[in-house]
């Protein structure tokens, strides 16, 4: 098929990564699926030929491992059209509740790991692909756009990823034909609420059930997540067929509402205090 794409996916064991891998394989695309535990994809490896699915053990915090995975992808397929930079972890809890050690480890995955993948993706798109170019899809979060109670460190890791991605997009030479989009999902039923969620014991000072942090904990406990990850990846895959791609893709009604509220609040602050920036210059 002339329109068959080659995808490189991180965090392919479950959640968006697993859903995207299944979607692409079933539509005939080729996939390099990377994950910490390759056994999680044994069923797909048995179902699809090695000429279509390459499974690679990868910890994105290991920069040499990331480079090696891209080298294996080059050897197997000769090109990569789309990188789905999806691997992530979640440490939740108020700033005074969450463990600094666990939060730093999360940053290693959510920011530094994603940075390793971003760096290799750009190099591959520019120096390996013929014709030159590619799509880099950065999986952020609603909490990469909006700060949230009981999510200070997780939100910070995603804000950092968004800042890196937006800056990277501005650095690229248009001649390289590399397009970047930040995906900002809301609450979807993925492994982020299961295997990869660490909810820290609550600091007693925040135990008031009316506080937003307590309400978020209740939201997680009730497990009434309404987003369907399989439907989300169908929407995300559509991006790769657009010539004019957005910098950000808010993906869930809660994200859309939150984005509009933030735009409104920011605009009000700018307008209210614009005059403070006058008369500050030599």
PDB file of C-alpha atoms in Angstrom:
ATOM      1  CA  UNK A   1       0.000   0.000   0.000  1.00  0.00           C
ATOM      2  CA  UNK A   2       1.396   3.362  -1.028  1.00  0.00           C
ATOM      3  CA  UNK A   3      -0.026   5.105   2.011  1.00  0.00           C
ATOM      4  CA  UNK A   4       1.267   2.596   4.571  1.00  0.00           C
ATOM      5  CA  UNK A   5       3.029   4.422   7.397  1.00  0.00           C
ATOM      6  CA  UNK A   6       5.754   3.351   9.795  1.00  0.00           C
ATOM      7  CA  UNK A   7       5.077   4.311  13.413  1.00  0.00           C
ATOM      8  CA  UNK A   8       7.463   4.331  16.385  1.00  0.00           C
ATOM      9  CA  UNK A   9       5.492   4.066  19.642  1.00  0.00           C
ATOM     10  CA  UNK A  10       6.728   4.328  23.225  1.00  0.00           C
ATOM     11  CA  UNK A  11       4.760   2.970  26.165  1.00  0.00           C
ATOM     12  CA  UNK A  12       3.063   0.391  23.935  1.00  0.00           C
ATOM     13  CA  UNK A  13       2.136  -2.061  26.702  1.00  0.00           C
ATOM     14  CA  UNK A  14      -1.266  -0.584  27.546  1.00  0.00           C
ATOM     15  CA  UNK A  15      -3.398   2.557  27.451  1.00  0.00           C
ATOM     16  CA  UNK A  16      -3.009   4.863  24.447  1.00  0.00           C
ATOM     17  CA  UNK A  17       0.146   3.035  23.353  1.00  0.00           C
ATOM     18  CA  UNK A  18      -1.531  -0.360  23.189  1.00  0.00           C
ATOM     19  CA  UNK A  19      -4.704   1.042  21.618  1.00  0.00           C
ATOM     20  CA  UNK A  20      -2.708   2.893  18.954  1.00  0.00           C
ATOM     21  CA  UNK A  21      -0.588  -0.173  18.205  1.00  0.00           C
ATOM     22  CA  UNK A  22      -3.702  -2.319  17.657  1.00  0.00           C
ATOM     23  CA  UNK A  23      -5.412   0.344  15.530  1.00  0.00           C
ATOM     24  CA  UNK A  24      -2.419   0.750  13.234  1.00  0.00           C
ATOM     25  CA  UNK A  25      -1.710  -2.956  12.815  1.00  0.00           C
ATOM     26  CA  UNK A  26      -5.330  -3.636  11.948  1.00  0.00           C
ATOM     27  CA  UNK A  27      -5.315  -0.904   9.289  1.00  0.00           C
ATOM     28  CA  UNK A  28      -2.114  -2.259   7.748  1.00  0.00           C
ATOM     29  CA  UNK A  29       0.528   0.153   9.021  1.00  0.00           C
ATOM     30  CA  UNK A  30       3.916  -0.962  10.308  1.00  0.00           C
ATOM     31  CA  UNK A  31       4.732  -0.460  13.983  1.00  0.00           C
ATOM     32  CA  UNK A  32       7.875  -0.351  16.101  1.00  0.00           C
ATOM     33  CA  UNK A  33       6.330  -0.928  19.529  1.00  0.00           C
ATOM     34  CA  UNK A  34       8.625  -0.122  22.433  1.00  0.00           C
ATOM     35  CA  UNK A  35       7.931  -0.882  26.078  1.00  0.00           C
ATOM     36  CA  UNK A  36       9.645  -1.956  29.270  1.00  0.00           C
ATOM     37  CA  UNK A  37       8.131  -5.451  29.235  1.00  0.00           C
ATOM     38  CA  UNK A  38       7.892  -6.961  25.729  1.00  0.00           C
ATOM     39  CA  UNK A  39       5.888  -9.927  27.058  1.00  0.00           C
ATOM     40  CA  UNK A  40       2.886  -7.587  27.245  1.00  0.00           C
ATOM     41  CA  UNK A  41       2.655  -7.753  23.441  1.00  0.00           C
ATOM     42  CA  UNK A  42       3.137 -11.496  22.968  1.00  0.00           C
ATOM     43  CA  UNK A  43      -0.440 -11.806  21.708  1.00  0.00           C
ATOM     44  CA  UNK A  44       0.130  -9.198  18.985  1.00  0.00           C
ATOM     45  CA  UNK A  45       3.498 -10.692  18.047  1.00  0.00           C
ATOM     46  CA  UNK A  46       1.731 -14.004  17.488  1.00  0.00           C
ATOM     47  CA  UNK A  47      -1.006 -12.371  15.420  1.00  0.00           C
ATOM     48  CA  UNK A  48       1.056 -10.093  13.148  1.00  0.00           C
ATOM     49  CA  UNK A  49       4.220 -10.863  11.138  1.00  0.00           C
ATOM     50  CA  UNK A  50       7.623  -9.484  12.122  1.00  0.00           C
ATOM     51  CA  UNK A  51       7.607  -7.608   8.809  1.00  0.00           C
ATOM     52  CA  UNK A  52       4.767  -5.471  10.232  1.00  0.00           C
ATOM     53  CA  UNK A  53       5.415  -5.423  13.997  1.00  0.00           C
ATOM     54  CA  UNK A  54       8.806  -4.956  15.624  1.00  0.00           C
ATOM     55  CA  UNK A  55       8.717  -5.164  19.425  1.00  0.00           C
ATOM     56  CA  UNK A  56      11.672  -3.602  21.273  1.00  0.00           C
ATOM     57  CA  UNK A  57      12.363  -3.584  25.005  1.00  0.00           C
ATOM     58  CA  UNK A  58      12.973   0.043  25.966  1.00  0.00           C
ATOM     59  CA  UNK A  59      13.251   2.216  29.042  1.00  0.00           C
ATOM     60  CA  UNK A  60      13.026   5.758  27.688  1.00  0.00           C
ATOM     61  CA  UNK A  61      15.126   7.100  30.581  1.00  0.00           C
ATOM     62  CA  UNK A  62      18.107   5.307  29.006  1.00  0.00           C
ATOM     63  CA  UNK A  63      19.317   7.592  26.211  1.00  0.00           C
ATOM     64  CA  UNK A  64      21.595   4.935  24.708  1.00  0.00           C
ATOM     65  CA  UNK A  65      18.664   2.536  24.647  1.00  0.00           C
ATOM     66  CA  UNK A  66      16.530   5.088  22.828  1.00  0.00           C
ATOM     67  CA  UNK A  67      19.235   5.613  20.210  1.00  0.00           C
ATOM     68  CA  UNK A  68      19.576   1.841  19.776  1.00  0.00           C
ATOM     69  CA  UNK A  69      15.815   1.444  19.309  1.00  0.00           C
ATOM     70  CA  UNK A  70      15.791   4.016  16.510  1.00  0.00           C
ATOM     71  CA  UNK A  71      18.748   2.224  14.909  1.00  0.00           C
ATOM     72  CA  UNK A  72      16.818  -1.068  14.989  1.00  0.00           C
ATOM     73  CA  UNK A  73      13.824   0.699  13.435  1.00  0.00           C
ATOM     74  CA  UNK A  74      16.041   1.980  10.617  1.00  0.00           C
ATOM     75  CA  UNK A  75      17.425  -1.496  10.009  1.00  0.00           C
ATOM     76  CA  UNK A  76      13.954  -3.062   9.945  1.00  0.00           C
ATOM     77  CA  UNK A  77      11.940  -0.485   7.984  1.00  0.00           C
ATOM     78  CA  UNK A  78      14.348   2.121   6.605  1.00  0.00           C
ATOM     79  CA  UNK A  79      12.170   5.019   7.696  1.00  0.00           C
ATOM     80  CA  UNK A  80       9.795   6.265  10.415  1.00  0.00           C
ATOM     81  CA  UNK A  81       6.843   8.432   9.444  1.00  0.00           C
ATOM     82  CA  UNK A  82       5.335   9.067  12.887  1.00  0.00           C
ATOM     83  CA  UNK A  83       6.731   8.981  16.413  1.00  0.00           C
ATOM     84  CA  UNK A  84       4.065   8.587  19.100  1.00  0.00           C
ATOM     85  CA  UNK A  85       5.924   9.821  22.202  1.00  0.00           C
ATOM     86  CA  UNK A  86       3.591   8.287  24.747  1.00  0.00           C
ATOM     87  CA  UNK A  87       5.483   6.610  27.614  1.00  0.00           C
ATOM     88  CA  UNK A  88       4.590   8.145  30.966  1.00  0.00           C
ATOM     89  CA  UNK A  89       4.068   7.701  34.666  1.00  0.00           C
ATOM     90  CA  UNK A  90       1.893   9.494  37.197  1.00  0.00           C
ATOM     91  CA  UNK A  91       2.681  10.462  40.782  1.00  0.00           C
ATOM     92  CA  UNK A  92      -0.311  12.268  42.232  1.00  0.00           C
ATOM     93  CA  UNK A  93      -0.772  14.099  45.499  1.00  0.00           C
ATOM     94  CA  UNK A  94      -0.581  17.598  46.897  1.00  0.00           C
ATOM     95  CA  UNK A  95       2.825  19.304  46.846  1.00  0.00           C
ATOM     96  CA  UNK A  96       3.220  18.486  50.556  1.00  0.00           C
ATOM     97  CA  UNK A  97       1.920  14.944  50.107  1.00  0.00           C
ATOM     98  CA  UNK A  98       3.885  13.548  47.174  1.00  0.00           C
ATOM     99  CA  UNK A  99       7.329  12.018  47.617  1.00  0.00           C
ATOM    100  CA  UNK A 100      10.141  14.024  46.053  1.00  0.00           C
ATOM    101  CA  UNK A 101      12.019  10.819  45.228  1.00  0.00           C
ATOM    102  CA  UNK A 102       9.057   9.338  43.348  1.00  0.00           C
ATOM    103  CA  UNK A 103       8.320  12.657  41.672  1.00  0.00           C
ATOM    104  CA  UNK A 104      11.900  12.982  40.414  1.00  0.00           C
ATOM    105  CA  UNK A 105      11.698   9.442  39.017  1.00  0.00           C
ATOM    106  CA  UNK A 106       8.480  10.410  37.234  1.00  0.00           C
ATOM    107  CA  UNK A 107      10.219  13.441  35.695  1.00  0.00           C
ATOM    108  CA  UNK A 108      12.896  11.095  34.337  1.00  0.00           C
ATOM    109  CA  UNK A 109      10.192   9.354  32.293  1.00  0.00           C
ATOM    110  CA  UNK A 110       7.710  12.139  31.518  1.00  0.00           C
ATOM    111  CA  UNK A 111      10.248  14.825  30.675  1.00  0.00           C
ATOM    112  CA  UNK A 112      13.784  13.509  30.210  1.00  0.00           C
ATOM    113  CA  UNK A 113      12.637  10.253  28.616  1.00  0.00           C
ATOM    114  CA  UNK A 114      10.314  12.122  26.271  1.00  0.00           C
ATOM    115  CA  UNK A 115      13.199  14.496  25.494  1.00  0.00           C
ATOM    116  CA  UNK A 116      15.448  11.569  24.482  1.00  0.00           C
ATOM    117  CA  UNK A 117      12.753  10.302  22.120  1.00  0.00           C
ATOM    118  CA  UNK A 118      12.088  13.799  20.708  1.00  0.00           C
ATOM    119  CA  UNK A 119      15.769  14.379  20.011  1.00  0.00           C
ATOM    120  CA  UNK A 120      16.221  11.057  18.225  1.00  0.00           C
ATOM    121  CA  UNK A 121      12.992  11.547  16.283  1.00  0.00           C
ATOM    122  CA  UNK A 122      14.077  14.904  14.870  1.00  0.00           C
ATOM    123  CA  UNK A 123      17.494  13.530  13.914  1.00  0.00           C
ATOM    124  CA  UNK A 124      15.902  10.489  12.235  1.00  0.00           C
ATOM    125  CA  UNK A 125      13.314  12.546  10.331  1.00  0.00           C
ATOM    126  CA  UNK A 126      16.033  14.901   9.071  1.00  0.00           C
ATOM    127  CA  UNK A 127      18.927  12.538   8.386  1.00  0.00           C
ATOM    128  CA  UNK A 128      17.394   9.136   7.601  1.00  0.00           C
ATOM    129  CA  UNK A 129      13.982   9.626   6.031  1.00  0.00           C
ATOM    130  CA  UNK A 130      13.797   9.986   2.259  1.00  0.00           C
ATOM    131  CA  UNK A 131      11.948  12.145   1.532  1.00  0.00           C
ATOM    132  CA  UNK A 132      12.912  14.211   4.547  1.00  0.00           C
ATOM    133  CA  UNK A 133      10.364  14.859   7.296  1.00  0.00           C
ATOM    134  CA  UNK A 134       8.038  13.219   9.807  1.00  0.00           C
ATOM    135  CA  UNK A 135       5.387  13.704  12.476  1.00  0.00           C
ATOM    136  CA  UNK A 136       6.150  13.907  16.201  1.00  0.00           C
ATOM    137  CA  UNK A 137       3.121  13.440  18.451  1.00  0.00           C
ATOM    138  CA  UNK A 138       3.854  14.429  22.059  1.00  0.00           C
ATOM    139  CA  UNK A 139       1.432  12.934  24.586  1.00  0.00           C
ATOM    140  CA  UNK A 140       0.884  15.520  27.299  1.00  0.00           C
ATOM    141  CA  UNK A 141      -2.289  15.853  29.380  1.00  0.00           C
ATOM    142  CA  UNK A 142      -5.039  18.202  30.414  1.00  0.00           C
ATOM    143  CA  UNK A 143      -2.658  18.793  33.324  1.00  0.00           C
ATOM    144  CA  UNK A 144      -0.004  19.991  30.874  1.00  0.00           C
ATOM    145  CA  UNK A 145      -2.305  22.843  29.961  1.00  0.00           C
ATOM    146  CA  UNK A 146      -3.955  23.488  33.330  1.00  0.00           C
ATOM    147  CA  UNK A 147      -2.529  23.075  36.805  1.00  0.00           C
ATOM    148  CA  UNK A 148      -4.575  20.750  38.989  1.00  0.00           C
ATOM    149  CA  UNK A 149      -4.955  20.123  42.707  1.00  0.00           C
ATOM    150  CA  UNK A 150      -3.199  16.956  43.919  1.00  0.00           C
ATOM    151  CA  UNK A 151      -1.224  16.950  40.685  1.00  0.00           C
ATOM    152  CA  UNK A 152       1.553  19.495  41.222  1.00  0.00           C
ATOM    153  CA  UNK A 153       4.498  17.320  40.184  1.00  0.00           C
ATOM    154  CA  UNK A 154       2.703  15.443  37.396  1.00  0.00           C
ATOM    155  CA  UNK A 155       1.376  18.721  36.016  1.00  0.00           C
ATOM    156  CA  UNK A 156       4.857  20.246  36.195  1.00  0.00           C
ATOM    157  CA  UNK A 157       6.328  17.322  34.229  1.00  0.00           C
ATOM    158  CA  UNK A 158       3.759  17.807  31.471  1.00  0.00           C
ATOM    159  CA  UNK A 159       4.138  21.618  31.475  1.00  0.00           C
ATOM    160  CA  UNK A 160       7.870  20.993  30.985  1.00  0.00           C
ATOM    161  CA  UNK A 161       7.179  18.656  28.060  1.00  0.00           C
ATOM    162  CA  UNK A 162       4.889  21.241  26.471  1.00  0.00           C
ATOM    163  CA  UNK A 163       7.507  23.975  26.835  1.00  0.00           C
ATOM    164  CA  UNK A 164      10.144  21.743  25.284  1.00  0.00           C
ATOM    165  CA  UNK A 165       7.841  20.746  22.428  1.00  0.00           C
ATOM    166  CA  UNK A 166       6.706  24.281  21.621  1.00  0.00           C
ATOM    167  CA  UNK A 167      10.299  25.534  21.686  1.00  0.00           C
ATOM    168  CA  UNK A 168      11.500  22.637  19.539  1.00  0.00           C
ATOM    169  CA  UNK A 169       8.802  23.382  16.978  1.00  0.00           C
ATOM    170  CA  UNK A 170      10.125  26.948  16.703  1.00  0.00           C
ATOM    171  CA  UNK A 171      13.724  25.755  16.300  1.00  0.00           C
ATOM    172  CA  UNK A 172      13.127  23.442  13.345  1.00  0.00           C
ATOM    173  CA  UNK A 173      14.036  24.476   9.812  1.00  0.00           C
ATOM    174  CA  UNK A 174      10.806  24.386   7.749  1.00  0.00           C
ATOM    175  CA  UNK A 175      12.800  22.648   5.008  1.00  0.00           C
ATOM    176  CA  UNK A 176      13.028  19.578   7.253  1.00  0.00           C
ATOM    177  CA  UNK A 177       9.250  19.070   6.984  1.00  0.00           C
ATOM    178  CA  UNK A 178       8.931  17.978  10.622  1.00  0.00           C
ATOM    179  CA  UNK A 179       5.568  18.647  12.245  1.00  0.00           C
ATOM    180  CA  UNK A 180       4.943  18.519  15.991  1.00  0.00           C
ATOM    181  CA  UNK A 181       1.627  18.324  17.815  1.00  0.00           C
ATOM    182  CA  UNK A 182       1.082  18.207  21.574  1.00  0.00           C
ATOM    183  CA  UNK A 183      -1.783  15.868  22.492  1.00  0.00           C
ATOM    184  CA  UNK A 184      -3.663  16.975  25.624  1.00  0.00           C
ATOM    185  CA  UNK A 185      -5.968  14.139  26.706  1.00  0.00           C
ATOM    186  CA  UNK A 186      -8.464  14.464  29.506  1.00  0.00           C
ATOM    187  CA  UNK A 187      -9.621  11.525  31.636  1.00  0.00           C
ATOM    188  CA  UNK A 188      -9.497   8.423  29.452  1.00  0.00           C
ATOM    189  CA  UNK A 189      -9.526   4.880  30.736  1.00  0.00           C
ATOM    190  CA  UNK A 190      -5.846   4.012  30.375  1.00  0.00           C
ATOM    191  CA  UNK A 191      -3.095   2.485  32.483  1.00  0.00           C
ATOM    192  CA  UNK A 192      -2.325   5.938  33.911  1.00  0.00           C
ATOM    193  CA  UNK A 193      -5.208   5.271  36.316  1.00  0.00           C
ATOM    194  CA  UNK A 194      -4.087   1.699  36.958  1.00  0.00           C
ATOM    195  CA  UNK A 195      -0.525   0.384  36.666  1.00  0.00           C
ATOM    196  CA  UNK A 196       1.201   3.773  36.353  1.00  0.00           C
ATOM    197  CA  UNK A 197      -0.661   5.827  38.965  1.00  0.00           C
ATOM    198  CA  UNK A 198       0.902   6.388  42.367  1.00  0.00           C
ATOM    199  CA  UNK A 199      -1.482   8.326  44.630  1.00  0.00           C
ATOM    200  CA  UNK A 200       0.482   9.559  47.628  1.00  0.00           C
ATOM    201  CA  UNK A 201      -1.028   9.369  51.121  1.00  0.00           C
ATOM    202  CA  UNK A 202      -2.678  12.701  51.833  1.00  0.00           C
ATOM    203  CA  UNK A 203      -0.981  15.220  54.105  1.00  0.00           C
ATOM    204  CA  UNK A 204      -3.415  15.702  57.024  1.00  0.00           C
ATOM    205  CA  UNK A 205      -3.530  19.467  56.487  1.00  0.00           C
ATOM    206  CA  UNK A 206      -5.384  18.854  53.206  1.00  0.00           C
ATOM    207  CA  UNK A 207      -7.922  16.343  54.519  1.00  0.00           C
ATOM    208  CA  UNK A 208     -10.873  18.756  54.265  1.00  0.00           C
ATOM    209  CA  UNK A 209     -13.180  16.942  51.805  1.00  0.00           C
ATOM    210  CA  UNK A 210     -14.235  20.230  50.214  1.00  0.00           C
ATOM    211  CA  UNK A 211     -10.688  21.028  49.039  1.00  0.00           C
ATOM    212  CA  UNK A 212      -9.986  20.394  45.346  1.00  0.00           C
ATOM    213  CA  UNK A 213      -7.221  17.894  46.154  1.00  0.00           C
ATOM    214  CA  UNK A 214      -9.615  15.767  48.184  1.00  0.00           C
ATOM    215  CA  UNK A 215     -12.202  16.007  45.432  1.00  0.00           C
ATOM    216  CA  UNK A 216      -9.664  14.810  42.873  1.00  0.00           C
ATOM    217  CA  UNK A 217      -8.835  11.829  45.085  1.00  0.00           C
ATOM    218  CA  UNK A 218     -12.527  11.022  45.261  1.00  0.00           C
ATOM    219  CA  UNK A 219     -12.761  11.275  41.468  1.00  0.00           C
ATOM    220  CA  UNK A 220      -9.958   8.714  41.119  1.00  0.00           C
ATOM    221  CA  UNK A 221     -11.460   6.438  43.779  1.00  0.00           C
ATOM    222  CA  UNK A 222     -14.886   6.412  42.123  1.00  0.00           C
ATOM    223  CA  UNK A 223     -13.252   5.363  38.845  1.00  0.00           C
ATOM    224  CA  UNK A 224     -15.920   7.054  36.736  1.00  0.00           C
ATOM    225  CA  UNK A 225     -13.543   7.831  33.856  1.00  0.00           C
ATOM    226  CA  UNK A 226     -15.681   8.403  30.775  1.00  0.00           C
ATOM    227  CA  UNK A 227     -13.092   8.685  27.995  1.00  0.00           C
ATOM    228  CA  UNK A 228     -12.631   5.731  25.623  1.00  0.00           C
ATOM    229  CA  UNK A 229      -8.930   5.283  24.742  1.00  0.00           C
ATOM    230  CA  UNK A 230      -9.702   3.265  21.602  1.00  0.00           C
ATOM    231  CA  UNK A 231     -11.809   6.134  20.254  1.00  0.00           C
ATOM    232  CA  UNK A 232      -9.163   8.677  21.285  1.00  0.00           C
ATOM    233  CA  UNK A 233      -6.409   7.063  19.231  1.00  0.00           C
ATOM    234  CA  UNK A 234      -8.655   7.104  16.144  1.00  0.00           C
ATOM    235  CA  UNK A 235      -8.850  10.890  16.545  1.00  0.00           C
ATOM    236  CA  UNK A 236      -5.090  11.168  17.156  1.00  0.00           C
ATOM    237  CA  UNK A 237      -4.264   9.077  14.070  1.00  0.00           C
ATOM    238  CA  UNK A 238      -6.262  11.547  11.939  1.00  0.00           C
ATOM    239  CA  UNK A 239      -3.577  14.173  12.654  1.00  0.00           C
ATOM    240  CA  UNK A 240      -1.107  12.304  10.472  1.00  0.00           C
ATOM    241  CA  UNK A 241      -3.304  12.909   7.429  1.00  0.00           C
ATOM    242  CA  UNK A 242      -3.388  16.703   7.868  1.00  0.00           C
ATOM    243  CA  UNK A 243      -0.998  19.060   6.096  1.00  0.00           C
ATOM    244  CA  UNK A 244      -1.785  21.953   8.434  1.00  0.00           C
ATOM    245  CA  UNK A 245      -1.405  20.465  11.913  1.00  0.00           C
ATOM    246  CA  UNK A 246      -2.268  22.183  15.212  1.00  0.00           C
ATOM    247  CA  UNK A 247       0.364  22.882  17.835  1.00  0.00           C
ATOM    248  CA  UNK A 248      -2.028  21.424  20.416  1.00  0.00           C
ATOM    249  CA  UNK A 249      -4.888  18.964  20.271  1.00  0.00           C
ATOM    250  CA  UNK A 250      -7.167  19.193  23.353  1.00  0.00           C
ATOM    251  CA  UNK A 251      -8.872  15.809  23.530  1.00  0.00           C
ATOM    252  CA  UNK A 252     -11.885  15.498  25.845  1.00  0.00           C
ATOM    253  CA  UNK A 253     -14.743  17.826  26.676  1.00  0.00           C
ATOM    254  CA  UNK A 254     -13.162  18.636  30.049  1.00  0.00           C
ATOM    255  CA  UNK A 255      -9.986  19.789  28.310  1.00  0.00           C
ATOM    256  CA  UNK A 256     -11.909  21.921  25.827  1.00  0.00           C
ATOM    257  CA  UNK A 257     -13.833  23.622  28.646  1.00  0.00           C
ATOM    258  CA  UNK A 258     -10.670  24.069  30.719  1.00  0.00           C
ATOM    259  CA  UNK A 259      -8.748  25.534  27.783  1.00  0.00           C
ATOM    260  CA  UNK A 260     -11.445  28.122  27.157  1.00  0.00           C
ATOM    261  CA  UNK A 261     -11.542  29.028  30.844  1.00  0.00           C
ATOM    262  CA  UNK A 262      -7.760  29.489  30.903  1.00  0.00           C
ATOM    263  CA  UNK A 263      -7.795  31.620  27.743  1.00  0.00           C
ATOM    264  CA  UNK A 264     -10.502  33.809  29.284  1.00  0.00           C
ATOM    265  CA  UNK A 265      -8.664  34.162  32.605  1.00  0.00           C
ATOM    266  CA  UNK A 266      -5.323  34.895  30.949  1.00  0.00           C
ATOM    267  CA  UNK A 267      -6.886  37.472  28.647  1.00  0.00           C
ATOM    268  CA  UNK A 268      -8.537  39.188  31.617  1.00  0.00           C
ATOM    269  CA  UNK A 269      -5.230  39.316  33.531  1.00  0.00           C
ATOM    270  CA  UNK A 270      -3.326  40.675  30.525  1.00  0.00           C
ATOM    271  CA  UNK A 271      -5.926  43.361  29.876  1.00  0.00           C
ATOM    272  CA  UNK A 272      -6.204  44.352  33.530  1.00  0.00           C
ATOM    273  CA  UNK A 273      -2.463  44.726  34.116  1.00  0.00           C
ATOM    274  CA  UNK A 274      -1.212  45.706  30.678  1.00  0.00           C
ATOM    275  CA  UNK A 275      -0.498  49.248  31.881  1.00  0.00           C
ATOM    276  CA  UNK A 276       2.009  47.913  34.443  1.00  0.00           C
ATOM    277  CA  UNK A 277       4.367  47.153  31.557  1.00  0.00           C
ATOM    278  CA  UNK A 278       4.458  50.780  30.487  1.00  0.00           C
ATOM    279  CA  UNK A 279       7.337  53.064  31.592  1.00  0.00           C
ATOM    280  CA  UNK A 280       9.633  50.134  32.465  1.00  0.00           C
ATOM    281  CA  UNK A 281      12.238  50.812  29.785  1.00  0.00           C
ATOM    282  CA  UNK A 282      15.430  52.796  29.239  1.00  0.00           C
TER     283      UNK A 282
END
